[in-house]
């Protein structure tokens, strides 16, 4: 049986994690588009959208033909604006899920955070069954936990397969792409 390659839409593809994912997908020859509020690419189809607006996300999904969403959009940890975290991480993720179900997307990969289960002490030999603590570490991780809950609950809706990844301590080299396409 012939396999078909996925077509990717990287939500938050202009951010730190998203840019690396987009580059990896391009390097291996995949078809990839970016949905974000900041355009950093001139050689990749780009869709500017508010991820908390289901119709804007659905429009990008239809235009891109995406079969797999990689959702990396999030304000950075450490801000003092819980409402922004909730709008992007919770409302935005719910809108992404609804648009994915509406457009019959097959796969959704959500970037959560290891902080969603951190309760102040080392975690050893844990897996996805470990629930978030009753008192979240901060607004960022609380919003990521709520978004993760929605992603997991959406698994199987209209054939959508979902996964929530919990990376810890994301760091690395970053090159800034300026309007003139030069790297700095």
Short mmCIF file of C-alpha atoms in Angstrom, two decimals:
data_model
loop_
_atom_site.label_atom_id
_atom_site.label_comp_id
_atom_site.label_asym_id
_atom_site.label_seq_id
_atom_site.Cartn_x
_atom_site.Cartn_y
_atom_site.Cartn_z
CA UNK A 1 0.00 0.00 0.00
CA UNK A 2 1.57 3.34 -1.00
CA UNK A 3 2.13 5.78 1.82
CA UNK A 4 1.36 9.44 1.39
CA UNK A 5 3.60 12.08 2.85
CA UNK A 6 2.11 14.50 5.31
CA UNK A 7 1.72 18.17 4.48
CA UNK A 8 2.71 20.21 7.52
CA UNK A 9 1.40 23.45 8.98
CA UNK A 10 3.69 24.68 11.75
CA UNK A 11 1.72 27.00 14.01
CA UNK A 12 4.18 29.33 15.67
CA UNK A 13 6.65 28.50 12.91
CA UNK A 14 8.36 31.88 13.22
CA UNK A 15 9.23 31.28 16.89
CA UNK A 16 12.34 29.63 18.31
CA UNK A 17 11.11 26.02 18.36
CA UNK A 18 8.94 26.42 15.28
CA UNK A 19 11.77 27.76 13.13
CA UNK A 20 13.91 24.75 13.91
CA UNK A 21 11.05 22.38 13.11
CA UNK A 22 10.32 24.17 9.83
CA UNK A 23 13.99 23.94 8.84
CA UNK A 24 14.17 20.22 9.69
CA UNK A 25 11.04 19.53 7.63
CA UNK A 26 12.40 21.53 4.68
CA UNK A 27 15.78 19.80 4.93
CA UNK A 28 14.15 16.39 4.56
CA UNK A 29 12.05 17.54 1.59
CA UNK A 30 8.63 17.85 3.23
CA UNK A 31 5.89 20.26 2.21
CA UNK A 32 5.54 22.84 4.97
CA UNK A 33 3.65 26.07 5.62
CA UNK A 34 3.79 28.44 8.58
CA UNK A 35 0.98 30.09 10.53
CA UNK A 36 2.12 32.88 12.84
CA UNK A 37 1.69 36.56 13.58
CA UNK A 38 5.25 37.38 12.42
CA UNK A 39 6.54 36.47 8.96
CA UNK A 40 10.17 35.35 8.91
CA UNK A 41 10.11 33.31 5.70
CA UNK A 42 10.02 34.33 2.08
CA UNK A 43 10.39 30.83 0.61
CA UNK A 44 7.71 29.06 2.69
CA UNK A 45 3.95 29.63 2.36
CA UNK A 46 2.95 31.88 5.26
CA UNK A 47 -0.45 32.51 6.82
CA UNK A 48 -0.91 35.37 9.26
CA UNK A 49 -3.60 34.49 11.78
CA UNK A 50 -4.80 34.85 15.34
CA UNK A 51 -4.81 31.24 16.57
CA UNK A 52 -7.69 31.99 18.92
CA UNK A 53 -9.85 32.60 15.82
CA UNK A 54 -11.05 29.22 14.57
CA UNK A 55 -12.09 30.56 11.17
CA UNK A 56 -8.66 32.11 10.50
CA UNK A 57 -6.97 28.84 11.43
CA UNK A 58 -9.42 26.79 9.33
CA UNK A 59 -8.79 29.09 6.36
CA UNK A 60 -5.03 28.50 6.64
CA UNK A 61 -5.59 24.75 6.93
CA UNK A 62 -7.74 24.68 3.80
CA UNK A 63 -5.32 26.83 1.80
CA UNK A 64 -2.25 24.87 2.91
CA UNK A 65 -3.81 21.43 2.49
CA UNK A 66 -2.19 20.42 5.79
CA UNK A 67 -2.63 16.87 7.01
CA UNK A 68 -0.46 17.40 10.11
CA UNK A 69 -0.34 20.39 12.45
CA UNK A 70 2.69 21.00 14.62
CA UNK A 71 1.55 23.55 17.20
CA UNK A 72 4.43 25.43 18.83
CA UNK A 73 2.81 28.85 19.31
CA UNK A 74 3.01 30.28 22.82
CA UNK A 75 4.06 33.43 24.59
CA UNK A 76 7.38 32.80 26.36
CA UNK A 77 7.38 31.60 29.97
CA UNK A 78 8.04 34.25 32.59
CA UNK A 79 5.62 36.96 31.48
CA UNK A 80 3.29 38.58 34.00
CA UNK A 81 0.20 38.38 31.79
CA UNK A 82 -1.96 35.34 32.65
CA UNK A 83 -4.69 36.52 30.25
CA UNK A 84 -2.27 36.36 27.31
CA UNK A 85 -1.23 32.82 28.23
CA UNK A 86 -4.88 31.79 28.45
CA UNK A 87 -5.79 33.43 25.11
CA UNK A 88 -2.95 31.85 23.15
CA UNK A 89 -2.35 28.56 24.94
CA UNK A 90 -5.90 27.58 25.93
CA UNK A 91 -8.32 29.45 23.67
CA UNK A 92 -5.86 29.28 20.77
CA UNK A 93 -5.30 25.56 21.15
CA UNK A 94 -9.04 24.92 21.38
CA UNK A 95 -9.54 26.93 18.17
CA UNK A 96 -6.76 24.95 16.48
CA UNK A 97 -8.42 21.69 17.55
CA UNK A 98 -11.84 22.80 16.31
CA UNK A 99 -10.37 23.92 12.97
CA UNK A 100 -8.44 20.66 12.64
CA UNK A 101 -11.59 18.61 13.24
CA UNK A 102 -13.57 20.82 10.83
CA UNK A 103 -10.94 20.44 8.10
CA UNK A 104 -10.37 16.69 8.68
CA UNK A 105 -6.70 17.12 9.58
CA UNK A 106 -5.23 13.74 10.51
CA UNK A 107 -2.54 14.64 13.07
CA UNK A 108 -1.94 17.29 15.72
CA UNK A 109 1.35 17.54 17.60
CA UNK A 110 1.13 19.97 20.53
CA UNK A 111 4.18 21.42 22.25
CA UNK A 112 3.39 21.48 25.96
CA UNK A 113 5.96 21.78 28.75
CA UNK A 114 7.54 19.50 31.33
CA UNK A 115 6.58 22.22 33.79
CA UNK A 116 2.92 21.16 33.62
CA UNK A 117 3.68 18.29 36.00
CA UNK A 118 6.45 19.89 38.06
CA UNK A 119 5.55 20.29 41.73
CA UNK A 120 8.87 21.48 43.14
CA UNK A 121 10.87 18.25 43.32
CA UNK A 122 12.66 15.99 40.86
CA UNK A 123 10.49 13.69 38.77
CA UNK A 124 11.96 10.26 38.05
CA UNK A 125 10.42 7.49 35.95
CA UNK A 126 7.22 9.35 35.16
CA UNK A 127 5.14 9.25 32.00
CA UNK A 128 2.06 10.96 30.58
CA UNK A 129 -0.18 9.42 33.24
CA UNK A 130 1.26 11.75 35.88
CA UNK A 131 -1.37 14.47 36.35
CA UNK A 132 -0.55 18.14 36.85
CA UNK A 133 -0.17 19.23 40.49
CA UNK A 134 -3.17 20.81 42.22
CA UNK A 135 -1.25 24.09 42.43
CA UNK A 136 0.46 24.88 39.13
CA UNK A 137 3.94 26.35 39.17
CA UNK A 138 2.80 29.49 37.32
CA UNK A 139 0.27 30.86 34.81
CA UNK A 140 2.32 29.66 31.84
CA UNK A 141 2.33 26.03 32.97
CA UNK A 142 -1.28 26.18 34.11
CA UNK A 143 -2.31 27.31 30.63
CA UNK A 144 -0.14 24.65 28.98
CA UNK A 145 -1.76 21.98 31.20
CA UNK A 146 -5.27 23.12 30.22
CA UNK A 147 -4.31 23.17 26.54
CA UNK A 148 -2.74 19.73 26.83
CA UNK A 149 -5.95 18.44 28.41
CA UNK A 150 -7.94 19.72 25.41
CA UNK A 151 -5.48 18.17 22.94
CA UNK A 152 -5.67 14.75 24.59
CA UNK A 153 -9.49 14.94 24.81
CA UNK A 154 -9.63 15.66 21.05
CA UNK A 155 -7.85 12.44 20.14
CA UNK A 156 -10.05 10.47 17.73
CA UNK A 157 -12.48 13.26 16.84
CA UNK A 158 -13.17 13.01 13.09
CA UNK A 159 -10.09 10.79 12.78
CA UNK A 160 -7.71 13.31 14.42
CA UNK A 161 -4.71 11.74 16.15
CA UNK A 162 -3.19 13.93 18.86
CA UNK A 163 -0.07 13.97 20.99
CA UNK A 164 1.23 16.44 23.57
CA UNK A 165 5.00 16.66 23.94
CA UNK A 166 6.50 17.90 27.23
CA UNK A 167 9.97 19.24 26.44
CA UNK A 168 12.05 20.62 29.29
CA UNK A 169 14.56 23.44 29.15
CA UNK A 170 14.44 24.35 25.46
CA UNK A 171 17.60 26.21 24.48
CA UNK A 172 19.96 26.60 21.57
CA UNK A 173 21.41 28.84 18.93
CA UNK A 174 19.13 31.35 17.29
CA UNK A 175 19.76 33.41 14.19
CA UNK A 176 17.51 36.37 13.59
CA UNK A 177 16.21 36.82 10.07
CA UNK A 178 15.83 40.46 9.15
CA UNK A 179 13.59 42.04 6.53
CA UNK A 180 16.45 42.02 4.02
CA UNK A 181 16.71 38.19 4.50
CA UNK A 182 20.15 38.45 6.08
CA UNK A 183 21.04 36.40 9.15
CA UNK A 184 22.35 38.00 12.32
#
